[in-house]
PDB file of C-alpha atoms in Angstrom:
ATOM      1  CA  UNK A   1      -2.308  41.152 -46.280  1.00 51.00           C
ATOM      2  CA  UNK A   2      -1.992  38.389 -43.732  1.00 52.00           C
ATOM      3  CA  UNK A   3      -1.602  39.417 -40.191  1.00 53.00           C
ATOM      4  CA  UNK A   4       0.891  37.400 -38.477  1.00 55.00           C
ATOM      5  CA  UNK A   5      -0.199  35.065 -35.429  1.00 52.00           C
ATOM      6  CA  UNK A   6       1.586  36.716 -32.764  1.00 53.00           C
ATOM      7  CA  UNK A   7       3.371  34.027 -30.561  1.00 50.00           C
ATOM      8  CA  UNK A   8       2.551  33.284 -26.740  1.00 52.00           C
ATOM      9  CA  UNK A   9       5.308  34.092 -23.947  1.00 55.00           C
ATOM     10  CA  UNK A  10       5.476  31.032 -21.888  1.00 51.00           C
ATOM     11  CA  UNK A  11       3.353  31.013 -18.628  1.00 54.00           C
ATOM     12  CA  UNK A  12       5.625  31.524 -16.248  1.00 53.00           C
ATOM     13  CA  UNK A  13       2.242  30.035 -13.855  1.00 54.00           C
ATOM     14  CA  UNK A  14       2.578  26.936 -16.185  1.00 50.00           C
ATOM     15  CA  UNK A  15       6.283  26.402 -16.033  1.00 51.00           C
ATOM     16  CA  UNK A  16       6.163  26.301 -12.031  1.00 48.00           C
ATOM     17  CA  UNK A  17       3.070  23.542 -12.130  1.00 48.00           C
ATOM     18  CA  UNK A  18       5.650  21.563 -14.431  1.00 48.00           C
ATOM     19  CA  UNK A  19       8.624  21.868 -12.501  1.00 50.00           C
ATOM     20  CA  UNK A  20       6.412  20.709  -9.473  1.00 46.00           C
ATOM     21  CA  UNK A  21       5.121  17.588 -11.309  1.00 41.00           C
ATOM     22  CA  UNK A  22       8.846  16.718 -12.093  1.00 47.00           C
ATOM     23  CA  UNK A  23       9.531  17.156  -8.743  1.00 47.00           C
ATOM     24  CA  UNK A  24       6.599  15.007  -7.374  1.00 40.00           C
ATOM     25  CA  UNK A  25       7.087  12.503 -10.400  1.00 38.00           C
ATOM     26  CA  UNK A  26      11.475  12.452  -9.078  1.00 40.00           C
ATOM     27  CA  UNK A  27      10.312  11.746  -5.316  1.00 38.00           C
ATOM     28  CA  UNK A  28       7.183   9.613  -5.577  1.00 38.00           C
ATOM     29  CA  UNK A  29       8.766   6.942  -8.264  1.00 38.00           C
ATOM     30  CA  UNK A  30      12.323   6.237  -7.738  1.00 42.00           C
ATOM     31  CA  UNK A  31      14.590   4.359  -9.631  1.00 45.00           C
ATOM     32  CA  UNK A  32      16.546   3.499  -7.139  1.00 51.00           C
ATOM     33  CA  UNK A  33      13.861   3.308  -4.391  1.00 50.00           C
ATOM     34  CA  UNK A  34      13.375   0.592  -1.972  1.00 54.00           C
ATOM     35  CA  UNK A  35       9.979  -0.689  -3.207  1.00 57.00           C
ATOM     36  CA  UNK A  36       8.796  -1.902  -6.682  1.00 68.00           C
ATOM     37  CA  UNK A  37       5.699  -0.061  -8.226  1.00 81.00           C
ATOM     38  CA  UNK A  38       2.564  -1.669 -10.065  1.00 88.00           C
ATOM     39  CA  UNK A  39       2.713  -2.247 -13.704  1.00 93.00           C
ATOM     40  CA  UNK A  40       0.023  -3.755 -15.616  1.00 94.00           C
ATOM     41  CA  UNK A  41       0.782  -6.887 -17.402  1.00 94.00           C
ATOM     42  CA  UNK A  42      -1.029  -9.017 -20.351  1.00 94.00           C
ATOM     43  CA  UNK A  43      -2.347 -12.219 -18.816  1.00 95.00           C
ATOM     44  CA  UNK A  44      -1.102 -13.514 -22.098  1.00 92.00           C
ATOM     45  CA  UNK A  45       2.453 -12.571 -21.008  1.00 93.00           C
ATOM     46  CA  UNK A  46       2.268 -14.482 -17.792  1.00 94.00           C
ATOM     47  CA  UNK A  47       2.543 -18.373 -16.691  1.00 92.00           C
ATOM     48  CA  UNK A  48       2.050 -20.030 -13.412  1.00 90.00           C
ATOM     49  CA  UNK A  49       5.113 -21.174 -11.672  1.00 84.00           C
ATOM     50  CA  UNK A  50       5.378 -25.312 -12.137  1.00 78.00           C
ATOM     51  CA  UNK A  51       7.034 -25.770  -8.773  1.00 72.00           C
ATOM     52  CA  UNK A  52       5.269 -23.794  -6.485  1.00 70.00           C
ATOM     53  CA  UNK A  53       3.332 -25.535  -3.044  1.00 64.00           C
ATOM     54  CA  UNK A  54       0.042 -25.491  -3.918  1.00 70.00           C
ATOM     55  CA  UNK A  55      -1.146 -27.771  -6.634  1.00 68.00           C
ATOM     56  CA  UNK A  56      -4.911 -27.826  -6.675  1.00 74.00           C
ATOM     57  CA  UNK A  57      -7.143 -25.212  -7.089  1.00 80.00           C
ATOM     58  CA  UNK A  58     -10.908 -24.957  -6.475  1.00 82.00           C
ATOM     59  CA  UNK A  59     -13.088 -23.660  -9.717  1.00 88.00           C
ATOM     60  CA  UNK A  60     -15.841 -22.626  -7.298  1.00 90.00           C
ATOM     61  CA  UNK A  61     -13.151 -20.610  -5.040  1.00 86.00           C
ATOM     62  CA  UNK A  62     -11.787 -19.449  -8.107  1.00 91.00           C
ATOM     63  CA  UNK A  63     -14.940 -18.490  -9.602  1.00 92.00           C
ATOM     64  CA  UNK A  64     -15.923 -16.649  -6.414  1.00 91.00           C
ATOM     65  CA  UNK A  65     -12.871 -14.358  -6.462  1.00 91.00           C
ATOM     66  CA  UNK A  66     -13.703 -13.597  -9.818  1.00 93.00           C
ATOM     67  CA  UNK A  67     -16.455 -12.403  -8.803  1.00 94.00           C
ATOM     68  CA  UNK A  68     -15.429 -10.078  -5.837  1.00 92.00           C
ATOM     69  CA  UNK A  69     -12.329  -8.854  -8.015  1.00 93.00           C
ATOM     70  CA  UNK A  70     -14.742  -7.508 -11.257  1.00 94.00           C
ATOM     71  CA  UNK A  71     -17.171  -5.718  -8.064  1.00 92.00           C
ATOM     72  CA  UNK A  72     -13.850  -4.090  -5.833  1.00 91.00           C
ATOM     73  CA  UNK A  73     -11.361  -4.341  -8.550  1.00 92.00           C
ATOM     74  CA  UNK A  74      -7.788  -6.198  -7.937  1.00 93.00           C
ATOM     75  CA  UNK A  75      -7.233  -4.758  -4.991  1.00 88.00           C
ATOM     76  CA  UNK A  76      -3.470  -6.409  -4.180  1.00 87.00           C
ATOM     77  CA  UNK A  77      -1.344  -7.130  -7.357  1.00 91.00           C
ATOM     78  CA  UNK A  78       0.503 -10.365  -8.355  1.00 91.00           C
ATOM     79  CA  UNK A  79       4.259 -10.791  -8.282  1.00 89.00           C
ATOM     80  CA  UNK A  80       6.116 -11.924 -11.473  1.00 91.00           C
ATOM     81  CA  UNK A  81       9.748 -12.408 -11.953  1.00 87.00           C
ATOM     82  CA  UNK A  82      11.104 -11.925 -15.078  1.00 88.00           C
ATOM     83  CA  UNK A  83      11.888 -14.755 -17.413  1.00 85.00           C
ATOM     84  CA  UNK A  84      14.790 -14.804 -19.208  1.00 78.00           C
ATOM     85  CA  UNK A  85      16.033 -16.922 -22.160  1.00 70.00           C
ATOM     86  CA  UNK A  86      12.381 -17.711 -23.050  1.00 62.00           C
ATOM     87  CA  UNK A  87      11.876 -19.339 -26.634  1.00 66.00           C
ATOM     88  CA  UNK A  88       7.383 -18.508 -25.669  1.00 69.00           C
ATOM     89  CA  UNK A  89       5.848 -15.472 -25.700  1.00 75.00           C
ATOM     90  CA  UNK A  90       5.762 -15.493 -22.077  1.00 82.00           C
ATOM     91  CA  UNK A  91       8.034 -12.943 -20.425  1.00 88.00           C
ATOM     92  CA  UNK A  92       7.084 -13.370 -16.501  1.00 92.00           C
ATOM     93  CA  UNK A  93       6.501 -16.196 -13.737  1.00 90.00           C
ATOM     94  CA  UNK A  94       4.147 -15.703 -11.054  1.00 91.00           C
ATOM     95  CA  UNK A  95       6.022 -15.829  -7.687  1.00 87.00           C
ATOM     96  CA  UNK A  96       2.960 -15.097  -5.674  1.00 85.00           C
ATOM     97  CA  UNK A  97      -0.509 -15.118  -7.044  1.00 87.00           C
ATOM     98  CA  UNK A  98      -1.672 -17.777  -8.864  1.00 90.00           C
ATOM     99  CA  UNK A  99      -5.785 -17.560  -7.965  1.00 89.00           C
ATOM    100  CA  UNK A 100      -5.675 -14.301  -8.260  1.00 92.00           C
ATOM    101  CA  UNK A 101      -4.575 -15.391 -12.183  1.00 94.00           C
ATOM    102  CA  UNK A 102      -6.747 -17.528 -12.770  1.00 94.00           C
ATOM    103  CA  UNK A 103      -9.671 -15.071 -11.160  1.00 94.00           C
ATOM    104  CA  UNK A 104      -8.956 -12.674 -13.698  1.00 96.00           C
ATOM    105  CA  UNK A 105      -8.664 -15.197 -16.596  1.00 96.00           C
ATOM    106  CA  UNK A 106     -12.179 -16.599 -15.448  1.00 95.00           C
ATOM    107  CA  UNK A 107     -13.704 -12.712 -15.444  1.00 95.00           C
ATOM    108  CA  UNK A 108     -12.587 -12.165 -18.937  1.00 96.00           C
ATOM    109  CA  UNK A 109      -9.650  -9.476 -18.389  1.00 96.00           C
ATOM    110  CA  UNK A 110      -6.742  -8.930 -20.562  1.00 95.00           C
ATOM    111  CA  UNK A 111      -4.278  -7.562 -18.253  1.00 96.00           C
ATOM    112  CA  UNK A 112      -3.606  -7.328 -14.312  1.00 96.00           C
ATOM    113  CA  UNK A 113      -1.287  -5.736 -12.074  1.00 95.00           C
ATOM    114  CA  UNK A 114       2.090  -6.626 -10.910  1.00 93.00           C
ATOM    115  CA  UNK A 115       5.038  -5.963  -8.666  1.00 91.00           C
ATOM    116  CA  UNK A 116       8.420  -7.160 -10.433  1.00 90.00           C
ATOM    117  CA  UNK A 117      10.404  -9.326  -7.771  1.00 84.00           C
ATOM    118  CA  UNK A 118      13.970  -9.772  -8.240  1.00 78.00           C
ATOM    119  CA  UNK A 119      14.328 -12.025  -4.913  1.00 73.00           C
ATOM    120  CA  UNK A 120      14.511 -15.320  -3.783  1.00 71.00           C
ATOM    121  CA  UNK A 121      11.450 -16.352  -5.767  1.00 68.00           C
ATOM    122  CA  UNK A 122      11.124 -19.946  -4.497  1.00 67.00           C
ATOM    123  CA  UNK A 123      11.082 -18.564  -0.724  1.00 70.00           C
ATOM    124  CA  UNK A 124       8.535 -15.444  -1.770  1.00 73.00           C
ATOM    125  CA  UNK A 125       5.871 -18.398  -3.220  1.00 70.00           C
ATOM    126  CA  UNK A 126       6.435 -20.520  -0.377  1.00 70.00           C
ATOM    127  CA  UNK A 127       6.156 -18.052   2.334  1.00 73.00           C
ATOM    128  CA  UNK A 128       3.122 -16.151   0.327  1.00 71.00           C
ATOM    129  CA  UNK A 129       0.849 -19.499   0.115  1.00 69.00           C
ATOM    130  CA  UNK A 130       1.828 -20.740   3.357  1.00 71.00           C
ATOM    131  CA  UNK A 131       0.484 -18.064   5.467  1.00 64.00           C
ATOM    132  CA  UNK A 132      -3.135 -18.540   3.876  1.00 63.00           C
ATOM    133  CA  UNK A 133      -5.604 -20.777   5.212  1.00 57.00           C
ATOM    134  CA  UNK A 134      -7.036 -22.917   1.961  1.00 67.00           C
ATOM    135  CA  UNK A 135      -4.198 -25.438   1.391  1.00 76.00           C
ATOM    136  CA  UNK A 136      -4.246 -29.050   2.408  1.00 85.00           C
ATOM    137  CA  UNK A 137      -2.019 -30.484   5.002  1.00 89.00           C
ATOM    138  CA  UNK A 138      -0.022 -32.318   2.682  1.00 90.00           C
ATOM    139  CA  UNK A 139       0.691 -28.960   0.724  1.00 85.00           C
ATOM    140  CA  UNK A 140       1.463 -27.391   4.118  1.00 86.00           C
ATOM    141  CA  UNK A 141       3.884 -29.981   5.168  1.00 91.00           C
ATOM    142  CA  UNK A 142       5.558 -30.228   1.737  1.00 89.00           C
ATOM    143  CA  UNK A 143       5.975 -26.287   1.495  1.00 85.00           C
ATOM    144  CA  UNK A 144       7.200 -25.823   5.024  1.00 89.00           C
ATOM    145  CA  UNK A 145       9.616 -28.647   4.491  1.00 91.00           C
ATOM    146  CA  UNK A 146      10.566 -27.093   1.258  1.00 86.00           C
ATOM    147  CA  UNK A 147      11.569 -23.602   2.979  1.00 84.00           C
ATOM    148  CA  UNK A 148      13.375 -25.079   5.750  1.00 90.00           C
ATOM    149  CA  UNK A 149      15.774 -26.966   3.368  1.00 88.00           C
ATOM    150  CA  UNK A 150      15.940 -23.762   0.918  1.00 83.00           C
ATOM    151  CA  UNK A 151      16.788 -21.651   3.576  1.00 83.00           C
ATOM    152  CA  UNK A 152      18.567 -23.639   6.038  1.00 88.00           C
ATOM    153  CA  UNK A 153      16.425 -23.084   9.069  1.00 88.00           C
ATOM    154  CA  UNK A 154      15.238 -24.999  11.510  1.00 91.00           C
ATOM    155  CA  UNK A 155      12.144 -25.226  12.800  1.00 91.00           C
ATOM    156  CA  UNK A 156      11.783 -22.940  15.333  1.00 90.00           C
ATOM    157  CA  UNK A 157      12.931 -20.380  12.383  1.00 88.00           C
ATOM    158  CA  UNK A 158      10.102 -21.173  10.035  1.00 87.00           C
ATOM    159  CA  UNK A 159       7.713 -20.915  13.271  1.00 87.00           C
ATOM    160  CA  UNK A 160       8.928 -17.463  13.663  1.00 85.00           C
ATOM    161  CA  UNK A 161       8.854 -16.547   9.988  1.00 79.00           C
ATOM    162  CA  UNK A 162       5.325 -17.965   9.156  1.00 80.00           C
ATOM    163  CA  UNK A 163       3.428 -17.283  12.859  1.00 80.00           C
ATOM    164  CA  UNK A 164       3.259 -20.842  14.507  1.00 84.00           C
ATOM    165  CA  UNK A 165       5.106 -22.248  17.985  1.00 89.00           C
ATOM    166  CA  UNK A 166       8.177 -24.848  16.906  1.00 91.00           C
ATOM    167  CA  UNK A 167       5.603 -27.754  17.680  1.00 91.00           C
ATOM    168  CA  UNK A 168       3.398 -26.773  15.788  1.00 91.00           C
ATOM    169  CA  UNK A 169       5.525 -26.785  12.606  1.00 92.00           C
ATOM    170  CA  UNK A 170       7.145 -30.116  14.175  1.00 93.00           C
ATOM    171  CA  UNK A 171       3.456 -31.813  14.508  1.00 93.00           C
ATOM    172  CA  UNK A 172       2.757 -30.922  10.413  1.00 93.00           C
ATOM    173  CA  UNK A 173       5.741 -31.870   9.327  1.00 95.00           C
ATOM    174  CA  UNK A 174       5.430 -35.265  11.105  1.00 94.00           C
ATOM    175  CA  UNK A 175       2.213 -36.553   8.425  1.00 93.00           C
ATOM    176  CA  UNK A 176       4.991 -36.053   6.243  1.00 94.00           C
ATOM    177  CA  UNK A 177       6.230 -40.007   7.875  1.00 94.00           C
ATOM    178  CA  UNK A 178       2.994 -41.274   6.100  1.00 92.00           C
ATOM    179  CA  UNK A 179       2.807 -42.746   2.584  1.00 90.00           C
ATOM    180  CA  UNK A 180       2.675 -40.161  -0.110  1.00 88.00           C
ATOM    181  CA  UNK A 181      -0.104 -41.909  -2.303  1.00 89.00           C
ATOM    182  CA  UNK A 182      -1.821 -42.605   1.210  1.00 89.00           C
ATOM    183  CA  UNK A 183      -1.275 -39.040   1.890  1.00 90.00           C
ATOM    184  CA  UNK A 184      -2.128 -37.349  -1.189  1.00 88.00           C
ATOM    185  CA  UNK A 185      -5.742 -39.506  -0.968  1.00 90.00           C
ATOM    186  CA  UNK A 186      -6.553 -38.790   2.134  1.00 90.00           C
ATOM    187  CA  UNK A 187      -5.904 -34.868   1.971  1.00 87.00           C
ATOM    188  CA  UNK A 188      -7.178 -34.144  -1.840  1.00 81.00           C
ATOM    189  CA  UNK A 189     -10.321 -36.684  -1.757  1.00 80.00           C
ATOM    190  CA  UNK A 190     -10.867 -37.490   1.584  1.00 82.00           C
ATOM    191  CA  UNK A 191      -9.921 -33.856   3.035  1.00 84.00           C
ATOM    192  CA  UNK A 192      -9.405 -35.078   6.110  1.00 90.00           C
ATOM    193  CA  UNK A 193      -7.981 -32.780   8.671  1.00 88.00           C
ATOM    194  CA  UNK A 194      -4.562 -31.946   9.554  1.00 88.00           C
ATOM    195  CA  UNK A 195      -5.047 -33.170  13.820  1.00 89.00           C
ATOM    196  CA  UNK A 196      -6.438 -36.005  12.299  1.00 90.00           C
ATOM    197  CA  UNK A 197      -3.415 -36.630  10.251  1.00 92.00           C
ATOM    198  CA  UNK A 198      -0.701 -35.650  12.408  1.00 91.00           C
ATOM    199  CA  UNK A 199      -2.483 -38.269  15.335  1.00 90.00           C
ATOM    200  CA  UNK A 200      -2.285 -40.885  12.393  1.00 91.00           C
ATOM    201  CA  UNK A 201       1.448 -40.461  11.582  1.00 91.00           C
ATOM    202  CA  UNK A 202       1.959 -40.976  15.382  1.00 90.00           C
ATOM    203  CA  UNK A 203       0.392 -44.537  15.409  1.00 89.00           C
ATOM    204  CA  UNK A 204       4.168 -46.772  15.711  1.00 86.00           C
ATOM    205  CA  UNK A 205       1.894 -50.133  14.796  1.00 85.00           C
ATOM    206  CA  UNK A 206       1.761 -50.439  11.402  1.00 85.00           C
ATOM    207  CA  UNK A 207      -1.186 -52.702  11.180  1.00 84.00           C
ATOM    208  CA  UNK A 208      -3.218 -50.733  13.390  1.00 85.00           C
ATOM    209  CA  UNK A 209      -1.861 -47.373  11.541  1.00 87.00           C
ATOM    210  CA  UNK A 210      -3.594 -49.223   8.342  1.00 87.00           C
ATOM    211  CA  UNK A 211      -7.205 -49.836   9.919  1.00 86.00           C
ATOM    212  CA  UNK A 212      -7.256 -46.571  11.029  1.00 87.00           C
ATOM    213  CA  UNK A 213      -6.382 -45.328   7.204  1.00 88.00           C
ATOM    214  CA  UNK A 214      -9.302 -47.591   6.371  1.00 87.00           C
ATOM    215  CA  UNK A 215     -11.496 -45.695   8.506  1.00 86.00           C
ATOM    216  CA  UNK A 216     -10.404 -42.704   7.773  1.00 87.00           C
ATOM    217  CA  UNK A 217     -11.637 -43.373   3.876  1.00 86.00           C
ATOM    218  CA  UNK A 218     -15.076 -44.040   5.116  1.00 85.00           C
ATOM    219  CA  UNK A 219     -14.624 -40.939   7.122  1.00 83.00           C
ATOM    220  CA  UNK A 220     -15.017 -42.405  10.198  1.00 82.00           C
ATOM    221  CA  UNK A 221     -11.961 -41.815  11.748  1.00 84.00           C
ATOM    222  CA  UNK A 222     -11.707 -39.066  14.875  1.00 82.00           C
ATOM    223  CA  UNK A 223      -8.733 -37.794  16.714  1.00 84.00           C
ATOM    224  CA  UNK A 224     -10.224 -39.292  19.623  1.00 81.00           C
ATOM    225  CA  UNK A 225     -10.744 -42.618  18.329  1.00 78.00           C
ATOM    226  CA  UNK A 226      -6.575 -42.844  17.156  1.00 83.00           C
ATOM    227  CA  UNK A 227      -5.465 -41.349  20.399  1.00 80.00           C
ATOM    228  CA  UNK A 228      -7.688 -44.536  22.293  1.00 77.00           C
ATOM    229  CA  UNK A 229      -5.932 -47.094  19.515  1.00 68.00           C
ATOM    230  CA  UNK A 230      -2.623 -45.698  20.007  1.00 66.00           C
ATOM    231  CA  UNK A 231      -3.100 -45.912  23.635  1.00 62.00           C
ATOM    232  CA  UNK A 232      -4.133 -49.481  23.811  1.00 61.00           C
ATOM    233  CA  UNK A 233      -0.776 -50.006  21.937  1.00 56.00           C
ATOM    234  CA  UNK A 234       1.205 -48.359  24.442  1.00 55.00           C
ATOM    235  CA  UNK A 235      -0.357 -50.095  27.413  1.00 56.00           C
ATOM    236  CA  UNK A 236       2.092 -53.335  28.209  1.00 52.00           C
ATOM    237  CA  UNK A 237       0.771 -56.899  27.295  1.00 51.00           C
ATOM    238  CA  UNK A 238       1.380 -58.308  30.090  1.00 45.00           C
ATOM    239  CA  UNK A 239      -0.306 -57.477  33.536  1.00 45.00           C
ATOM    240  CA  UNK A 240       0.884 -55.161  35.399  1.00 49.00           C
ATOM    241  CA  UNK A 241       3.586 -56.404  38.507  1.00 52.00           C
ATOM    242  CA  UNK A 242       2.084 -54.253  40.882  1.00 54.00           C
ATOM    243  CA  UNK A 243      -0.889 -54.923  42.669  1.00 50.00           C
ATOM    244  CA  UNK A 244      -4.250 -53.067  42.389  1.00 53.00           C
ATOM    245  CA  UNK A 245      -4.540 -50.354  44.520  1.00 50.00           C
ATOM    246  CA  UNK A 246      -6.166 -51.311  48.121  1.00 52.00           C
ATOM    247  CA  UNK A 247      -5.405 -54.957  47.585  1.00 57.00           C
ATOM    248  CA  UNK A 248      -3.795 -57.444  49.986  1.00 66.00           C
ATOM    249  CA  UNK A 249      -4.158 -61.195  50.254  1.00 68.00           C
ATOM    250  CA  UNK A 250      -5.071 -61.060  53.676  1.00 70.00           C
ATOM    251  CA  UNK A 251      -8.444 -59.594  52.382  1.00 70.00           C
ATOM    252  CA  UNK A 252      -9.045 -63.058  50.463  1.00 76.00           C
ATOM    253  CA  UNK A 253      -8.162 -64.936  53.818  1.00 77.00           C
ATOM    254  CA  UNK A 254     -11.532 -62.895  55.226  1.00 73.00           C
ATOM    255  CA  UNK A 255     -12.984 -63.844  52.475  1.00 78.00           C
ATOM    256  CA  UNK A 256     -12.622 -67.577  52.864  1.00 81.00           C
ATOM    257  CA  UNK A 257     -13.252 -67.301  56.206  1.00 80.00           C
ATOM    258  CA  UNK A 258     -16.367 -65.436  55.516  1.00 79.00           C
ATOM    259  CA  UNK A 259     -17.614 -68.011  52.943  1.00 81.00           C
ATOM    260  CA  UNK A 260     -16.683 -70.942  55.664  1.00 82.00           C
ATOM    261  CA  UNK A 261     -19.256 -69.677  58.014  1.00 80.00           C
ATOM    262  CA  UNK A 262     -22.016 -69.597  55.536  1.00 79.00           C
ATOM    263  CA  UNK A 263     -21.357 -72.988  54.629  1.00 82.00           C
ATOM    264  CA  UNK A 264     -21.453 -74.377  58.142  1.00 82.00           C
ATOM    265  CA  UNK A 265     -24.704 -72.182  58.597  1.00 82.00           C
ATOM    266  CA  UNK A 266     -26.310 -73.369  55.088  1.00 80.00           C
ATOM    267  CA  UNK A 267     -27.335 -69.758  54.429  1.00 80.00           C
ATOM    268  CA  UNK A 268     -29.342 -69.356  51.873  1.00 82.00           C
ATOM    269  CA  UNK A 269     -28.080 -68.552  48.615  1.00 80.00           C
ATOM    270  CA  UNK A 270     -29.860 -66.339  46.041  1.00 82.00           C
ATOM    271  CA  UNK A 271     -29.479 -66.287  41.986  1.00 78.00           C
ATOM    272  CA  UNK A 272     -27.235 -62.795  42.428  1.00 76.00           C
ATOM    273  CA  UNK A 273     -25.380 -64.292  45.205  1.00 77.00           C
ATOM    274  CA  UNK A 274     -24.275 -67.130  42.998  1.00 81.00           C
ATOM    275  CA  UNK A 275     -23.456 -65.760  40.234  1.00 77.00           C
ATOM    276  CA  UNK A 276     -21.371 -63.421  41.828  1.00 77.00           C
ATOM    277  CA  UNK A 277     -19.791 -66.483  43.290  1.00 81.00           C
ATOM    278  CA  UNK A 278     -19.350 -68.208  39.872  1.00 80.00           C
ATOM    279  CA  UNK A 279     -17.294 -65.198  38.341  1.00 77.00           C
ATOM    280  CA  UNK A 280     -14.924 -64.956  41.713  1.00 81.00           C
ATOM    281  CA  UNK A 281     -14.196 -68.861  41.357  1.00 82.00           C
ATOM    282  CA  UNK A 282     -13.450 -68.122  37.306  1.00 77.00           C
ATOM    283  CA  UNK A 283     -11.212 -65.569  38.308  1.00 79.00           C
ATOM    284  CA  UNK A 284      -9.217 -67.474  40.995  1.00 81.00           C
ATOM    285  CA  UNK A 285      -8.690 -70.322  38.732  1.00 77.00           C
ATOM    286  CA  UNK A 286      -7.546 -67.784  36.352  1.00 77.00           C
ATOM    287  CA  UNK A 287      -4.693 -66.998  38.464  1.00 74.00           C
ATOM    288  CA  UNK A 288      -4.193 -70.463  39.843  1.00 75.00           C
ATOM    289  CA  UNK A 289      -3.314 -71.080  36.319  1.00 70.00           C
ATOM    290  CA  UNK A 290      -1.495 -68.485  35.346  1.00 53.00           C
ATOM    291  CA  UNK A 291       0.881 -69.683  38.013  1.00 51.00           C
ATOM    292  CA  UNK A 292       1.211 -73.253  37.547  1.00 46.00           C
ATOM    293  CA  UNK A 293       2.265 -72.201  33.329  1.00 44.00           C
TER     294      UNK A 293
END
């Protein structure tokens, strides 16, 4: 005859350890909580955002962070907003990490994490690649331009927001006055630097603004050397009204009169002392003719 299995009493021990993990489980991950929680997402699910600032990426940067994210893991996740309406199989939009991406499509991984962001998107992206170091001026410029019209600020707002003084974000925005194709050469091929730029788009000549963009493709150009042309542009044309400094005419009558008595006394005259006689009778006549034009 078959005994019958008799059946277990709940553990009363048991019951308490899962009343606590519903408890823990209800007050670590909130519905309604203030912050969004990690999911993991198939890279196949995601696409990059087609307006965001940056638009070049470096396969040797991108191959490096690769690197350092299959050896310490992804240690900050992307953000994705949700697409909606989608005829692709591609449910999200990266708001804010694109490298990050593309470093785990380069190691081989199927899926990454992600925060959902239901925010402004545009301003997240902007604000997320502008306060990191590897973008080019002209992706600078054109992002911080970009969040000052989205959000309405001015500049001393989008100084505050993204860490820099109002002339700071006044003196990127200004290479901005420069040609795009120019521009876009000099920063992507060239990679000349943002002073450097910023000094360029302050040049008012525009013929001298162009020989300085030629040197700058032969990479010759210096802040120095744009701050000396734009100086020499500055400087009037004409001589200055005022005389030099220390100078009166009554110092020239001492002069003839010095030059009188060595020509009643014959002096002697050596190959210094005439020459230096020579260039003070070129100037003179200089100025005698500048005044009888």
């Amino acid at each position: 005859m078959a005994t019958r299995r008799k059946t277990k009493a709940p553990s009363p021990i048991l019951g308490v350890a899962a009343g606590l993990i519903d408890d823990a489980s209800n007050s670590f991950v909130r519905q309604d909580g203030k912050f969004r929680h990690t999911f993991e997402v198939p890279l196949t699910e995601v696409a990059p955002d087609p307006d965001q600032p940056r638009k070049s990426f470096d396969d040797e940067s991108i191959a490096a962070l690769a690197e350092t994210m299959v050896a310490e893991g992804q240690l900050q996740p992307i953000l994705v907003r949700r697409v909606t309406n989608s005829q692709s199989d591609k449910r999200w939009v990266i708001v804010a990490g694109e490298r990050r991406w593309r470093a785990a499509q380069h190691a081989g991984w199927s899926s990454m994490l992600a925060i959902e962001h239901d925010g402004d998107a545009e301003v997240a992206a902007l604000i997320e690649n502008l306060q990191r170091v590897d973008l080019n001026p002209l992706e600078e410029a054109t992002g911080i331009q970009r969040l000052i019209e989205k959000r309405g600020w001015n500049q001393s707002q989008a100084g505050e927001v993204l860490g820099k003084s109002r002339g700071e974000i006044s003196s990127i925005l200004k290479i901005l006055t420069l040609p795009t194709d120019i521009l876009e050469e000099l920063t992507s091929e060239r990679g000349v630097a943002r002073n450097t730029l910023v000094e360029l788009a302050r040049v008012p000549d525009p013929v001298r603004q162009q020989e300085l963009i030629e040197q700058a493709r032969t990479g010759q150009l210096t802040v120095k050397a744009i701050r000396l042309g734009r100086a020499d542009l500055e400087r009037p044309e004409s001589a200055p009204t005022r005389k030099p400094s220390g100078f009166t005419f009554t110092s020239v009558d001492r002069m003839a009169q010095r030059l009188s008595e060595v020509r009643a006394q014959q002096l002697p005259l050596n190959s210094e002392d005439r020459e230096r006689l020579r260039r003070l009778r070129a100037e003179i006549d200089q100025v005698l003719g500048d005044e009888n034009t």
